[in-house]
Coordinates of C-alpha atoms in Angstrom, one line a residue:
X1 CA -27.9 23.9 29.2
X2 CA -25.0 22.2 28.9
X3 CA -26.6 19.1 28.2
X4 CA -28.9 20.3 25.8
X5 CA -25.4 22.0 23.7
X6 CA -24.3 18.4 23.8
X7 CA -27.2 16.6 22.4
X8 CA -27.3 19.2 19.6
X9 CA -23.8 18.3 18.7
X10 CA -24.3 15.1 18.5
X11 CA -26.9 15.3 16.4
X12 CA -25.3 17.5 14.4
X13 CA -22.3 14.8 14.0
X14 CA -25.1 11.9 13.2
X15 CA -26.6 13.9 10.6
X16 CA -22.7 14.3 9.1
X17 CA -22.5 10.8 9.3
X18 CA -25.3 10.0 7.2
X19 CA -24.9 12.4 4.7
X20 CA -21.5 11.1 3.9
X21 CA -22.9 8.2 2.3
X22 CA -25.6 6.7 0.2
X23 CA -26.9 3.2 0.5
X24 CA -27.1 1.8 -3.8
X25 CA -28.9 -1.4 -4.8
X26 CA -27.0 -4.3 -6.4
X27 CA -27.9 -4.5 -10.1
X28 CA -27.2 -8.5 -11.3
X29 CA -26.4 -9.1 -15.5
X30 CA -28.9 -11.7 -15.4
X31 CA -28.4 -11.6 -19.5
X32 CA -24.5 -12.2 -19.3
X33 CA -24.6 -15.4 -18.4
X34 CA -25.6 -16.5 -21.6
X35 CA -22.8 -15.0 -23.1
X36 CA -20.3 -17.3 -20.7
X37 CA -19.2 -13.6 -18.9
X38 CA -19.9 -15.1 -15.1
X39 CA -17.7 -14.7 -11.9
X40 CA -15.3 -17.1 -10.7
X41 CA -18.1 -19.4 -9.6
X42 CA -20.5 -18.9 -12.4
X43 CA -22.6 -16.5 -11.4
X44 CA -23.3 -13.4 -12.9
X45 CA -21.2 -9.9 -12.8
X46 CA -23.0 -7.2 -11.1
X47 CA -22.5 -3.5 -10.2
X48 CA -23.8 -0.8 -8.2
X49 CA -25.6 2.7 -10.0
X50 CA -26.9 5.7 -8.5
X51 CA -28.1 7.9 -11.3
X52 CA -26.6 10.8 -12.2
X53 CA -29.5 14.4 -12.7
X54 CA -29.2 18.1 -13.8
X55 CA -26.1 18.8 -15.7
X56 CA -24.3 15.2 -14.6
X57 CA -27.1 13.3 -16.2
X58 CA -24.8 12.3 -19.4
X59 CA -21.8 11.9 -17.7
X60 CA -21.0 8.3 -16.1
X61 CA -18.1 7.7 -13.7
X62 CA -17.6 3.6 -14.3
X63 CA -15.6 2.5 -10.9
X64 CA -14.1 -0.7 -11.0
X65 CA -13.9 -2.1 -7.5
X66 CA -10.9 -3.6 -5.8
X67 CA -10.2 -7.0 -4.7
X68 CA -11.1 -7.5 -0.6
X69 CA -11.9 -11.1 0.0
X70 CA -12.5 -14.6 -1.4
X71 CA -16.3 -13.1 -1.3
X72 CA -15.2 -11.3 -4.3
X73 CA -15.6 -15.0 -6.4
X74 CA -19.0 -14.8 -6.5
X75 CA -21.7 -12.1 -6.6
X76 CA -23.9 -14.5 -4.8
X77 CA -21.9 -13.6 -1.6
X78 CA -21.4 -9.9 -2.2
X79 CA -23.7 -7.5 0.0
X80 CA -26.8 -6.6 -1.6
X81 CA -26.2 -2.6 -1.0
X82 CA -23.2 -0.7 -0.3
X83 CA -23.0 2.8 0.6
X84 CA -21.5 5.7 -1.8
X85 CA -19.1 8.1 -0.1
X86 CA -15.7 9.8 -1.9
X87 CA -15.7 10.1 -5.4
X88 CA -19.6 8.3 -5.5
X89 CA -21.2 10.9 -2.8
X90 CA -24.0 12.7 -4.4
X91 CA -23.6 15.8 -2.2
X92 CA -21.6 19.0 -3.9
X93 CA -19.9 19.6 -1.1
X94 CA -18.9 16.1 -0.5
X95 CA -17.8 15.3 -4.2
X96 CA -18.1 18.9 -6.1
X97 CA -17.2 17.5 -9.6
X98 CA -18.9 14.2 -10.0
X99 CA -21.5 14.3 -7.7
X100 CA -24.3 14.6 -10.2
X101 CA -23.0 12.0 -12.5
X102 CA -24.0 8.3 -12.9
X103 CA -21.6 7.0 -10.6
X104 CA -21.3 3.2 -10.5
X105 CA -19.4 0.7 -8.8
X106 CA -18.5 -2.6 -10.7
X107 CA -18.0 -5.2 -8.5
X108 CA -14.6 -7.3 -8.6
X109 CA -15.5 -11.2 -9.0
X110 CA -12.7 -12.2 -11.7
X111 CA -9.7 -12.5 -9.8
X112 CA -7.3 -10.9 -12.6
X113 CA -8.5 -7.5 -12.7
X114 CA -11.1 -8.7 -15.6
X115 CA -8.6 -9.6 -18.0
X116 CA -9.4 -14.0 -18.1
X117 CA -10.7 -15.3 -20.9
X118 CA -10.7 -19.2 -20.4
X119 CA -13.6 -21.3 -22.3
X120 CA -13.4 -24.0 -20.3
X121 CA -14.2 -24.6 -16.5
X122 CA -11.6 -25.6 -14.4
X123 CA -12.1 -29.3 -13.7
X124 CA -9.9 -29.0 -10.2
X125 CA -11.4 -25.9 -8.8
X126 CA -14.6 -25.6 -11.1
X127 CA -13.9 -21.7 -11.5
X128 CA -14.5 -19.9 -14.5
X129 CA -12.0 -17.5 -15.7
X130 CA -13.6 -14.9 -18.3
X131 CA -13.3 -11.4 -16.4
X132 CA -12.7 -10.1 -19.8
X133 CA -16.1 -11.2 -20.9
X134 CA -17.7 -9.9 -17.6
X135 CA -16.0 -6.3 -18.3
X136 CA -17.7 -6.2 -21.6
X137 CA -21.1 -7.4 -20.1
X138 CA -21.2 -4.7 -17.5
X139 CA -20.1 -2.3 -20.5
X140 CA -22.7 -3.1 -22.8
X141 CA -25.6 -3.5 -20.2
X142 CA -24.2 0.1 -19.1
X143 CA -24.4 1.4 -22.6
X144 CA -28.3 0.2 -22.5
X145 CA -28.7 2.2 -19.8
X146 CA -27.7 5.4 -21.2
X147 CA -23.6 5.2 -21.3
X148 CA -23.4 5.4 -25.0
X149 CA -25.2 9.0 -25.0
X150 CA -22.3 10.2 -22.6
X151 CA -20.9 13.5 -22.5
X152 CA -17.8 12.7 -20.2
X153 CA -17.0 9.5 -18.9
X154 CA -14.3 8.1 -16.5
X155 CA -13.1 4.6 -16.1
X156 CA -12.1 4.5 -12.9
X157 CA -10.9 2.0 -10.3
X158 CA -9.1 0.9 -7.3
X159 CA -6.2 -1.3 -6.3
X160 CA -7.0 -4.1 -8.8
X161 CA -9.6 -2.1 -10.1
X162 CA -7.4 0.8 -10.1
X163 CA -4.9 -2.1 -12.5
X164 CA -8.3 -2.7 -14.6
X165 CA -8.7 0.9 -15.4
X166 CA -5.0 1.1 -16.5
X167 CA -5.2 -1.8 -18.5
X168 CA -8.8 -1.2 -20.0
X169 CA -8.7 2.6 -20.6
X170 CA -8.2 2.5 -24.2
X171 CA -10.7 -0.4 -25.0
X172 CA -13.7 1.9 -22.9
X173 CA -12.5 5.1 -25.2
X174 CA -13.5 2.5 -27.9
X175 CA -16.8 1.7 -26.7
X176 CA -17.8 5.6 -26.8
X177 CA -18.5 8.0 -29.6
X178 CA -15.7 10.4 -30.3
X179 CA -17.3 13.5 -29.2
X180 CA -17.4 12.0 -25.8
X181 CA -14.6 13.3 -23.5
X182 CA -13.1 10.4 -22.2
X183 CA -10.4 10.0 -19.0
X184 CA -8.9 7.2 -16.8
X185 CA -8.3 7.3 -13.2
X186 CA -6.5 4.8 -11.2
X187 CA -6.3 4.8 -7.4
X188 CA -3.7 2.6 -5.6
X189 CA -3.2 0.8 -8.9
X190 CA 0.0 1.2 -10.2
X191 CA 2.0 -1.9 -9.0
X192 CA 5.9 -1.4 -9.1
X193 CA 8.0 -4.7 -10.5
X194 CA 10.3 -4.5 -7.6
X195 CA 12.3 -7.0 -5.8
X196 CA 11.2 -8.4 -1.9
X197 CA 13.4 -7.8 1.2
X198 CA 14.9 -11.0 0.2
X199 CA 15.8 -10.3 -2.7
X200 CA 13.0 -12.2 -4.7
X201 CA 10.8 -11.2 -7.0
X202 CA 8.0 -12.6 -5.9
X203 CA 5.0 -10.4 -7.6
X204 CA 6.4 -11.0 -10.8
X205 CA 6.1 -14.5 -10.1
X206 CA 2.9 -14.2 -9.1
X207 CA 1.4 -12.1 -12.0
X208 CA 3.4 -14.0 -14.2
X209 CA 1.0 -16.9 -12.8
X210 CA -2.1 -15.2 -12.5
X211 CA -1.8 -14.3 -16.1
X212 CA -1.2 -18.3 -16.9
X213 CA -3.8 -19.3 -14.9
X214 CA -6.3 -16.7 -16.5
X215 CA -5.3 -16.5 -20.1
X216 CA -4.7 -13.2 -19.9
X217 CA -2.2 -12.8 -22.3
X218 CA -5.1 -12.4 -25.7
X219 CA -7.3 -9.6 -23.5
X220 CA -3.7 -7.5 -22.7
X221 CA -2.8 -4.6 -24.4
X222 CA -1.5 -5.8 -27.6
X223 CA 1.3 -3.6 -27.9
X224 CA 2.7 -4.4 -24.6
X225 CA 1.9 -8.2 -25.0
X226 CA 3.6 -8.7 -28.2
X227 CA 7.0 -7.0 -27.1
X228 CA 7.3 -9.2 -23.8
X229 CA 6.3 -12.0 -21.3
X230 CA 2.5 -11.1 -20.7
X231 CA 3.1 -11.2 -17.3
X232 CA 5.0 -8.2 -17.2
X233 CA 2.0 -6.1 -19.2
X234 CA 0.2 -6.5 -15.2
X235 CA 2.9 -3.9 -14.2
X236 CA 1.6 -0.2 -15.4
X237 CA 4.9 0.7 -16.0
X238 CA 5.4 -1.6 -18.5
X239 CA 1.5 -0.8 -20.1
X240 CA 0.9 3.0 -19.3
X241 CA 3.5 4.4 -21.8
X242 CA 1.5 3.0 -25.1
X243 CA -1.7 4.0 -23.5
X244 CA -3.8 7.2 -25.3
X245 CA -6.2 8.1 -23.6
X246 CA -5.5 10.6 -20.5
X247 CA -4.8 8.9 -17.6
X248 CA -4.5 10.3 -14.2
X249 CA -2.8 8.2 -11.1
X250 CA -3.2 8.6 -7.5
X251 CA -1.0 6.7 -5.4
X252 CA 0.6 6.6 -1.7
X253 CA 4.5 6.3 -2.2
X254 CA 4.3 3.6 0.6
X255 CA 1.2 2.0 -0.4
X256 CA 0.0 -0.8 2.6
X257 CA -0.5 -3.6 -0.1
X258 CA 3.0 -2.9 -2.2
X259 CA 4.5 -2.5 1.4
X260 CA 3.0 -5.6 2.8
X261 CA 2.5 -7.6 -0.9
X262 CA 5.7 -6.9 -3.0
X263 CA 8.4 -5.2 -0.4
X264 CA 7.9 -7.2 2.3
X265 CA 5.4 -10.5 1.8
X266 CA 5.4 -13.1 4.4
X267 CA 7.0 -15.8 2.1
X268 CA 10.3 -13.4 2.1
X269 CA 9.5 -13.0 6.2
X270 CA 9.3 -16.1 7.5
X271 CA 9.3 -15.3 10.7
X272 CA 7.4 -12.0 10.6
X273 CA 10.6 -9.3 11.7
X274 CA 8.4 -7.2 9.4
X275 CA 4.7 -7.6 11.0
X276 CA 4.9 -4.3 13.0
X277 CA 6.1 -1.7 10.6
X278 CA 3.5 -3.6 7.9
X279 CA 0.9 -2.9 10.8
X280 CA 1.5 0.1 11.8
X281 CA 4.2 2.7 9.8
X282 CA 5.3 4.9 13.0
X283 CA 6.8 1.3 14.5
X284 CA 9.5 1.1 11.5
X285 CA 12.8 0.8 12.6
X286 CA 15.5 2.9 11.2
X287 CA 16.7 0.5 8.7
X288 CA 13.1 -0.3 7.8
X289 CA 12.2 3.0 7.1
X290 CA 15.7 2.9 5.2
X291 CA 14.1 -0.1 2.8
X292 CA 11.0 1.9 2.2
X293 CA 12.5 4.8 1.1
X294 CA 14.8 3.2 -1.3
X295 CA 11.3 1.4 -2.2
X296 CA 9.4 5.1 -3.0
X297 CA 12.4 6.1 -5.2
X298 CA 11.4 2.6 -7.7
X299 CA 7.9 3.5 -7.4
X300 CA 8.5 7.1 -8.7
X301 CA 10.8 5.7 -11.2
X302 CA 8.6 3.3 -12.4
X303 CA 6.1 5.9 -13.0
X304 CA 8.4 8.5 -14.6
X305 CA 9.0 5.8 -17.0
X306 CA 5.7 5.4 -17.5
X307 CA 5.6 8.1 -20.1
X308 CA 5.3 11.4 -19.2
X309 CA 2.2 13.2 -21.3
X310 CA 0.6 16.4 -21.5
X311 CA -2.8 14.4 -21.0
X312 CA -1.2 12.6 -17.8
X313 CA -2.4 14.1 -13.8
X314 CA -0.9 12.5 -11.1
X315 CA -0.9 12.9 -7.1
X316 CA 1.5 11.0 -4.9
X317 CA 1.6 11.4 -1.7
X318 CA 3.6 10.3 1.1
X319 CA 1.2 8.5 3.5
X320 CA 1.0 4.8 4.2
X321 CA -2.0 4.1 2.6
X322 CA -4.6 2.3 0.1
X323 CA -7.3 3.6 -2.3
X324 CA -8.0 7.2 -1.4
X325 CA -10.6 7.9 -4.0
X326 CA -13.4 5.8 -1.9
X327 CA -13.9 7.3 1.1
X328 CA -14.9 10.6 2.3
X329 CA -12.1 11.6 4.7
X330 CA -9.0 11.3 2.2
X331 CA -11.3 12.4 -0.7
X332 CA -12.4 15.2 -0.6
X333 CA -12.8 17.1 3.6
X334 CA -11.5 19.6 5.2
X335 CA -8.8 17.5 6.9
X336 CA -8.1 15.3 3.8
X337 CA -4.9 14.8 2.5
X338 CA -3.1 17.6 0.8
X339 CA -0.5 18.4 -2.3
X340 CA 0.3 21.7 -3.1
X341 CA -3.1 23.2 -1.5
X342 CA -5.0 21.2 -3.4
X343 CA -6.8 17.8 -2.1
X344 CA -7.0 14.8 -4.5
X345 CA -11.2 15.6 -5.6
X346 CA -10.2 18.6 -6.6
X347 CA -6.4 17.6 -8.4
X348 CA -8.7 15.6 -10.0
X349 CA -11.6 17.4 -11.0
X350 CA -9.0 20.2 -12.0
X351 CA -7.3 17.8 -14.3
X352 CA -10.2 16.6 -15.4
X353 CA -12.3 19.5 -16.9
X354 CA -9.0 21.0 -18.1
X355 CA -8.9 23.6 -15.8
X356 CA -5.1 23.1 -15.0
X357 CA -3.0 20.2 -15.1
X358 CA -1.9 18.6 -12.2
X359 CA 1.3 16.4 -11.9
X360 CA 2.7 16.8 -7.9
X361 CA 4.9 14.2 -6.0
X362 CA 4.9 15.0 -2.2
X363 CA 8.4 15.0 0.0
X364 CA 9.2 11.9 2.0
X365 CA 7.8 10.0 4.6
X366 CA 7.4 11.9 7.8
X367 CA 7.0 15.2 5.7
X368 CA 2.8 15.3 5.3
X369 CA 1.4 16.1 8.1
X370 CA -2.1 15.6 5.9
X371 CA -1.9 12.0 6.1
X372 CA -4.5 9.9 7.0
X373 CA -2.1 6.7 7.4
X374 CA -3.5 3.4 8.2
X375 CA -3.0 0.8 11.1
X376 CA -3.5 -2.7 10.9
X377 CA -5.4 -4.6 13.7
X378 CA -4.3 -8.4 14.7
X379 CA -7.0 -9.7 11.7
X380 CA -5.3 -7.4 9.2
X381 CA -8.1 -5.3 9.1
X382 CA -7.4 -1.2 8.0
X383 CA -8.4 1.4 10.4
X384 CA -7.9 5.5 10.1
X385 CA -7.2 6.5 13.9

């Protein structure tokens, strides 16, 4: 008997498993390569689409994926079919707002969070930079497809993507008719310009290159672009205040990749004193823990000045983590992460449909016991325990 109780629950637990996610087709924009819109190695942008039914079937949720590997360069190399969980599940009680919609994921191959527009090839590397172009490929090849009958629409996005959705969001409430309600979402996006543990300001640097290296600076918003060093329009807290359109933010005060990227990034940690609390946040030291607090008090800074809007939603938690829209267990479950009783699918679904506004900041690291925080393994790899 007892036996027979287990098997059951294991079944039970499979059939949890599978229903957490759906397994999507790639979709390639053959026709974009005419139009010089290719990925870093010339060849073309593609995206993933699971169509939307019932009352969802003119809504479209555009997702704009984040950066995870040189793999990224070329949509030769990306995997054929990825599965849908989070914010793409097509199961109510998995995704209750959006789970009817045309959810698609847009696959990252630009390198600068589709903003390069460079005609020529680069006669070192042989990369193409022209995510700008690719951006408005996928757009218009989605507006074939039924985008430009929409209802409601999100552009949404994480990490880089989640920096694409900031910095496109007005340019895709262009591309729809006015009587379509239009909102932004971006998860794990917003990028602080903060000084590194030495001192440094290394990100800046670095977007300050990536922008160079890109030609970034004629595909930026305009308004930021022309009041200072284009590099600087990559942070959203230089961007998001001229932005219209209502935007909604969801962020980890002690996000891994600002933690790891711009507070503490190997060139500032030569010999890796930081590796352990970067790995794994309950190994901190005091005076670590010390830095990262002073860290989450920029990051809320940076987004109060930002521009504070009636439009605006935001949830900031306190866990160590990265993109929480994506997957199932910090999305939307009955252990997933919590502000003020309410769990980011439905802070954003709330915000979204106008039900009520929600703008919440949580309490300091160890406060949340919610938390799904992540730990690294010796390959960098993330892992919920």
């Amino acid at each position: 008997m007892a036996v027979e109780t287990w098997l059951q629950t294991l079944l039970v637990m499979l059939i949890l498993m599978k229903t957490e996610s759906l397994s999507v087709q790639i979709t390639y924009v053959q026709s974009a390569i005419a139009k010089g819109a290719v990925c870093l190695d010339g060849s073309p942008p593609a995206y993933h689409l699971d169509y939307g039914f019932g009352s969802g079937s003119n809504s479209w949720l555009v997702h704009l994926e984040a950066r995870r590997g040189t793999r990224l360069g070329s949509s030769q190399q990306m995997a054929k079919q990825i599965d849908f969980s989070g914010i793409f599940s097509n199961q109510w009680v998995m995704n209750p707002d959006f789970y009817n919609w045309n959810r698609v994921m847009v696959r990252y191959c630009d390198g600068a969070s589709f903003t390069g527009d460079i005609e020529a090839v680069d006669p070192v590397t042989k990369l193409y930079f022209r995510g700008a172009r690719v951006f408005n490929a996928v757009m218009e090849d989605l507006m074939e497809k039924g985008m430009k009958n929409a209802r409601n629409a999100v552009l949404s996005g994480c990490s880089a993507g989640g920096l694409a959705s900031i910095l496109h969001c007005d340019s895709f409430r262009a591309l729809l008719p006015l009587s379509t309600q239009v909102k932004c979402l971006a998860d794990a996006g917003f990028f602080i310009d903060a000084k590194d543990v030495s001192g440094a300001l290394h990100i800046r640097n670095f977007y300050n290159d990536v922008v160079t290296t890109h030609g970034s600076a004629k595909t930026l918003p305009r308004w930021c672009a022309s009041r200072m060093k284009p590099g600087l329009c990559f942070f959203p807290q230089n961007v998001a205040r001229g932005i219209r359109t209502p935007l909604f933010i969801v962020n980890a005060a002690y996000d891994t990749w600002q933690i790891k990227n711009i507070l503490a990034p190997g060139v500032s940690d030569p010999h890796g004193l930081w590796h352990d609390c970067k790995t794994d946040i309950t190994k901190c030291s005091d005076s670590e823990l010390q830095t990262m607090q002073g860290f989450r008090l920029q990051f809320l800074n940076a987004l109060n000045g930002s521009g504070v809007l009636r439009s605006r939603g935001y949830f900031i938690n306190s866990c160590y983590a990265h993109c929480q829209t994506e997957m199932q267990e910090t999305w939307y479950r009955s252990d997933s992460p919590v502000l003020s009783g309410k769990k980011i699918a439905e802070a954003v679904g709330n915000w979204f449909y106008d039900r009520r506004p929600f703008r919440e900041i949580d309490c300091e690291y160890p406060c949340d016991t919610t938390c799904h925080n992540l730990i690294f393994d010796s390959q960098d790899n993330p892992f919920i325990p």
